[in-house]
CSV table of C-alpha atoms in Angstrom, one decimal:
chain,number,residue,atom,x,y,z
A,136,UNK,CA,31.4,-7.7,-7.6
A,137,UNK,CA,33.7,-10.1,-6.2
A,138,UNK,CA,33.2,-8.9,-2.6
A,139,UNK,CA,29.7,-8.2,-2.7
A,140,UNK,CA,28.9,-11.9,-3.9
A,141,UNK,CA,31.2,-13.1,-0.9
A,142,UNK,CA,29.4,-10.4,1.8
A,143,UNK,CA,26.3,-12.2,0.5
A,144,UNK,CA,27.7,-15.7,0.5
A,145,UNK,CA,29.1,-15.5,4.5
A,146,UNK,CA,26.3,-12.9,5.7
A,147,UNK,CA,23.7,-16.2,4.8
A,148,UNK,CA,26.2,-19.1,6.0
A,149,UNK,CA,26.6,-17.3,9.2
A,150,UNK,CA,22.7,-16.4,9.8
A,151,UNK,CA,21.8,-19.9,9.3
A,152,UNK,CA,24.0,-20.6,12.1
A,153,UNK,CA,22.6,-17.9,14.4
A,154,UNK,CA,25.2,-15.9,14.2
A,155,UNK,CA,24.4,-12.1,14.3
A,156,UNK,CA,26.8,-9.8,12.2
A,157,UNK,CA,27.0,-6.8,11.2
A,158,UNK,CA,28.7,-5.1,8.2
A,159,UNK,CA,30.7,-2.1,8.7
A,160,UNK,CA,32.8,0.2,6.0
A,161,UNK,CA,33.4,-0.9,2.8
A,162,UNK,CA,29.6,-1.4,0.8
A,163,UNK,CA,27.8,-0.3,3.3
A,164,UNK,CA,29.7,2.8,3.9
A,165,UNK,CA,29.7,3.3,-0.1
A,166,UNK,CA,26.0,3.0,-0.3
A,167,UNK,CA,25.4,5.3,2.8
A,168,UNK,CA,27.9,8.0,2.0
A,169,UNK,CA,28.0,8.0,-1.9
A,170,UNK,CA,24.9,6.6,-2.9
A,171,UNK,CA,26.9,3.5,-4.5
A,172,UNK,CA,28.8,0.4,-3.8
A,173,UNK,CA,30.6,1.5,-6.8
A,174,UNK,CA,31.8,5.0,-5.5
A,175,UNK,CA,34.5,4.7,-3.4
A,176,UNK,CA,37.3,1.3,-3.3
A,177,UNK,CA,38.1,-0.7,-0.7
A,178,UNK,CA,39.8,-3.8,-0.7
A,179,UNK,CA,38.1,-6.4,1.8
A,180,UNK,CA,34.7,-6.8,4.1
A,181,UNK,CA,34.4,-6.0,7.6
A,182,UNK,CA,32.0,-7.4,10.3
A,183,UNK,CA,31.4,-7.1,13.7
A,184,UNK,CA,30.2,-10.4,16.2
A,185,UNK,CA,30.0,-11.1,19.2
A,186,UNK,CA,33.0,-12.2,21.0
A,187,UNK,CA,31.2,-15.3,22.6
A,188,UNK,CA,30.4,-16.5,18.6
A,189,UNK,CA,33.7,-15.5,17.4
A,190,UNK,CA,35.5,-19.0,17.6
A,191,UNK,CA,32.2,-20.6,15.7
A,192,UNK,CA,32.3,-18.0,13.3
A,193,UNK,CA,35.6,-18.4,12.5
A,194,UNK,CA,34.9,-22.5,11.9
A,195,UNK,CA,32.5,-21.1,9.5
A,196,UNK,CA,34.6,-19.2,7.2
A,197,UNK,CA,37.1,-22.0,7.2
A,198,UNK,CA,34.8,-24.2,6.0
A,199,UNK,CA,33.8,-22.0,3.3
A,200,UNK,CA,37.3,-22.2,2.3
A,201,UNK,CA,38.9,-19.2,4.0
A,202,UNK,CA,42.4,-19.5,6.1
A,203,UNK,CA,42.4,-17.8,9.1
A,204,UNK,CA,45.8,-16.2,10.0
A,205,UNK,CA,44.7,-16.3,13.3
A,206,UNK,CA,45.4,-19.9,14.5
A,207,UNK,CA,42.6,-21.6,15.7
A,208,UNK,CA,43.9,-22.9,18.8
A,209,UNK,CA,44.7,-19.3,19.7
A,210,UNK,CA,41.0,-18.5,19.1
A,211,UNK,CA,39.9,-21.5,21.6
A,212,UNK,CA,43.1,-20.2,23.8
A,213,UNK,CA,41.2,-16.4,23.9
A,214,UNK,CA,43.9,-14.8,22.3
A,215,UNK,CA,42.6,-10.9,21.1
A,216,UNK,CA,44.3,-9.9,17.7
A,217,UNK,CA,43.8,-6.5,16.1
A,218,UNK,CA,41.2,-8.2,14.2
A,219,UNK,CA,40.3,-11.7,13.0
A,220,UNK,CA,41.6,-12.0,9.2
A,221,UNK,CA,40.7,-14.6,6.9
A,222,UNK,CA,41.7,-15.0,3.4
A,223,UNK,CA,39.7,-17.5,0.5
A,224,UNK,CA,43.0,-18.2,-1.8
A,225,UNK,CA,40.4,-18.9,-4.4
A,226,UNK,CA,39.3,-15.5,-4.9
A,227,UNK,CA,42.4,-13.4,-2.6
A,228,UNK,CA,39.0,-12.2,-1.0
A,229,UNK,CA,39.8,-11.0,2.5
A,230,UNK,CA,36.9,-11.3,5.5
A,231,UNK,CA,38.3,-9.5,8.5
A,232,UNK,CA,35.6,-10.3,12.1
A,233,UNK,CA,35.8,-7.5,14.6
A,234,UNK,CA,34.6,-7.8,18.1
A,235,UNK,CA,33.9,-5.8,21.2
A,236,UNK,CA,37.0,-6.9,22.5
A,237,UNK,CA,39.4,-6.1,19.2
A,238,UNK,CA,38.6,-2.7,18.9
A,239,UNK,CA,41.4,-1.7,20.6
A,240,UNK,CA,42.5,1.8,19.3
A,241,UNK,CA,39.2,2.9,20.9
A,242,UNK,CA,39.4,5.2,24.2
A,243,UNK,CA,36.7,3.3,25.8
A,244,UNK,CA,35.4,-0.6,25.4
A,245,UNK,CA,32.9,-1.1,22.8
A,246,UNK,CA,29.5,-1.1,24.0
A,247,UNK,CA,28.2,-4.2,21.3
A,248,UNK,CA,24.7,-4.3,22.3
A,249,UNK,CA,23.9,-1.1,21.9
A,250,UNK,CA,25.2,-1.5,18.4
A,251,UNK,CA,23.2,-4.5,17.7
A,252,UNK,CA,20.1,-3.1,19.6
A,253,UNK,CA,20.1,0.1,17.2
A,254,UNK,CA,21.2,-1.8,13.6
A,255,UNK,CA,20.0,-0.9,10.6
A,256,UNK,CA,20.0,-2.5,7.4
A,257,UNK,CA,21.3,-1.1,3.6
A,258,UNK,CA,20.1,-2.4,0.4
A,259,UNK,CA,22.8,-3.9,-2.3
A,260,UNK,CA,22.2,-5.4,-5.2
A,261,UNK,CA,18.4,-6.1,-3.8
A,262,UNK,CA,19.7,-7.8,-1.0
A,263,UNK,CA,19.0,-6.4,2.8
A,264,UNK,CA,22.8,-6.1,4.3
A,265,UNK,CA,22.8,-6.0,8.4
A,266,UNK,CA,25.1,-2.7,9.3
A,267,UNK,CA,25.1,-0.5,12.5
A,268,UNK,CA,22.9,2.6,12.1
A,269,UNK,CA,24.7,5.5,10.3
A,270,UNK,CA,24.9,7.7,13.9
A,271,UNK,CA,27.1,4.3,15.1
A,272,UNK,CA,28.9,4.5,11.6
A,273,UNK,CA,29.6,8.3,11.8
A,274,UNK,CA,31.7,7.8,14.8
A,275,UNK,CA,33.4,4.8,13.8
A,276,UNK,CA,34.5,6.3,10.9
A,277,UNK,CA,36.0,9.6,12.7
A,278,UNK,CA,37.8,6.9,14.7
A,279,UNK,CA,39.4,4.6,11.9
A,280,UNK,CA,40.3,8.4,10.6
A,281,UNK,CA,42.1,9.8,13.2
A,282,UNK,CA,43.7,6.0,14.1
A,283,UNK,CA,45.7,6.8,10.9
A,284,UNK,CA,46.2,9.9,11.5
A,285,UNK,CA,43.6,10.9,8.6
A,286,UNK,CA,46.3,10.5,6.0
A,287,UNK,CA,43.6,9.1,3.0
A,288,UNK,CA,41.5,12.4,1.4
A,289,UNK,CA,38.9,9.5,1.3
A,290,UNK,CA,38.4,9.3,4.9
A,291,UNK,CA,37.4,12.8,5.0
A,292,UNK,CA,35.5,12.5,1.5
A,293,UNK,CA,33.3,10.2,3.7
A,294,UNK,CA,32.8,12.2,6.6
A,295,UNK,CA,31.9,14.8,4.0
A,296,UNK,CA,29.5,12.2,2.2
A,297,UNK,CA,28.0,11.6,4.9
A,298,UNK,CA,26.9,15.1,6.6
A,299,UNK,CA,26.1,16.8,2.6
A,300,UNK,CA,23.9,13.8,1.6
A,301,UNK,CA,22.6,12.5,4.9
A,302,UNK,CA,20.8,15.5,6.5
A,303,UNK,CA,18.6,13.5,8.5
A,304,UNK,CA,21.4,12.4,10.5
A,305,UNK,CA,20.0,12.6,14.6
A,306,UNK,CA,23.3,14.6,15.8
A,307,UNK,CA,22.0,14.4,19.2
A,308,UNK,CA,22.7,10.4,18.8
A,309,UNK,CA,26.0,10.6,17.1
A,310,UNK,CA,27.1,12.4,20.4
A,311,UNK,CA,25.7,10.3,22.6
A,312,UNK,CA,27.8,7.4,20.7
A,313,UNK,CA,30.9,8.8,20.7
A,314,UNK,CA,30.7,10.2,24.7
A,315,UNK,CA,29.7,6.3,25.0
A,316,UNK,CA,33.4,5.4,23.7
A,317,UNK,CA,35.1,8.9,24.3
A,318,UNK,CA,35.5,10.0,20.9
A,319,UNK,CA,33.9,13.5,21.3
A,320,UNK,CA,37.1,15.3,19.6
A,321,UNK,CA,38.0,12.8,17.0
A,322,UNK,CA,34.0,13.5,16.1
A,323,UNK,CA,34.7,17.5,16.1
A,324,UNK,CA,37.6,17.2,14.1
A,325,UNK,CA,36.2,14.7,11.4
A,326,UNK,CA,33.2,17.5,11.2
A,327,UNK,CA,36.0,20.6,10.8
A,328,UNK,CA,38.1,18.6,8.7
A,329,UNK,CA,35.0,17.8,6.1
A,330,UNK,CA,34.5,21.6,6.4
A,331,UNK,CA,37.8,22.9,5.8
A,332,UNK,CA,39.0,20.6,3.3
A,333,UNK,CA,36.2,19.6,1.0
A,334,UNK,CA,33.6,22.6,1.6
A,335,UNK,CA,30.9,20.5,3.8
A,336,UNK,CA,29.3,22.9,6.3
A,337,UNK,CA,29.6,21.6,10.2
A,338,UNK,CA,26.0,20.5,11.1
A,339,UNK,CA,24.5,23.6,13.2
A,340,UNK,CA,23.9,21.3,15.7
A,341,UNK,CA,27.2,20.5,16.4
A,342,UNK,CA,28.9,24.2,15.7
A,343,UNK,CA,28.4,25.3,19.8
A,344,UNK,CA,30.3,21.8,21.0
A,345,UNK,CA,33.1,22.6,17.9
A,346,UNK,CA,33.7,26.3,18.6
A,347,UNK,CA,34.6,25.6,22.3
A,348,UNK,CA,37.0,23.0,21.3
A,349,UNK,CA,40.2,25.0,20.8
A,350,UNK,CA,42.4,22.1,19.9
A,351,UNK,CA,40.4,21.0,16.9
A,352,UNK,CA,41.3,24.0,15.0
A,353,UNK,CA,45.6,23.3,15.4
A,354,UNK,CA,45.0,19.4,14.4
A,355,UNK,CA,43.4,20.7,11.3
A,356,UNK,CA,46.0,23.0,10.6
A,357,UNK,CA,48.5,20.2,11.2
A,358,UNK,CA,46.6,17.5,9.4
A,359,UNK,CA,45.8,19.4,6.2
């Protein structure tokens, strides 16, 4: 509750300065995979801006009483961290900024726009909450998972989430946005680990692209 009443509390102070953000993981992947900001924990809020607003943005949360451990003349200087963390000492909330410029462990550069030309928006606690749309979130999450190597069950409990409950996923889409970034395999493999580990079947829409991969089938093996 904690979180979501800070999500709320920056998503407003940074739309009234024309800011555009949007949430990623945590709540929003709750509510979209699980049905629940309740169902699965995580531990601080993620956003993505634009790189140009990032150095106003990051005056805004430290006016709202957050310490950036990012040092602010490193912003203004163009210094590129792993991710832009700030931390209210009030609360021990975390507020971590992401831009097209920190994702990093990607294989190709972010393409922002597109994920702000295709946003979506979930409903928590009656209040509309700015995300990317769930084909965008499907990759990203096979991403962050093999990042780490998918070492959390609950990373693959998502991917699982998100293909049993979410049949309406547009597959065609959610290839398109991971050839955009070349995440193709890490894609294929969140699907076969989903399958193999927690029973959800591999959309048929993807099966063609997953049988020709021959190396998805050994990372599984390893992973599991």
């Amino acid at each position: 509750l904690t979180l979501t009443a800070e999500l709320f509390r920056m998503l407003d102070l940074l739309r009234q300065s024309s800011i555009e953000s949007l949430v990623i993981k945590g709540p929003v992947l709750a509510i979209r995979a699980h049905g629940d900001p309740a169902a699965r924990q995580y531990g601080d809020i993620d956003a993505i801006v634009r790189h140009a607003d990032i150095a106003r943005a990051a005056e805004i949360l430290v006016a709202a009483g957050y310490e950036s451990r990012v040092p602010a003349e490193a912003i203004r200087g163009g210094k590129i961290p792993g991710q832009y963390l700030f931390l209210r000492p009030a609360t021990r909330v975390i507020f971590e900024l992401h831009t097209e410029r920190t994702f990093r462990y990607f294989p190709l550069p972010l393409p922002i726009e597109n994920y702000f030309r295709h946003k979506s928006s979930v409903s928590i606690d009656g209040h509309a909450v700015p995300c990317i749309s769930a084909e965008h979130e499907f990759v990203l999450i096979s991403i962050h998972g093999a990042k780490h190597f998918w070492e959390r069950l609950m990373w693959i409990s998502d991917i699982a989430a998100m293909v049993y409950n979410h049949p309406e996923l547009d597959w065609k889409r959610v290839r398109q946005a991971a050839a955009e970034v070349g995440a193709e395999r890490m894609v294929r493999l969140a699907l076969l680990l989903a399958e193999k580990l927690l029973g959800a079947a591999v959309p048929a829409e993807m099966k063609g692209d997953i049988a020709l991969d021959s190396v998805c089938p050994k990372l599984v093996r390893e992973i599991e």
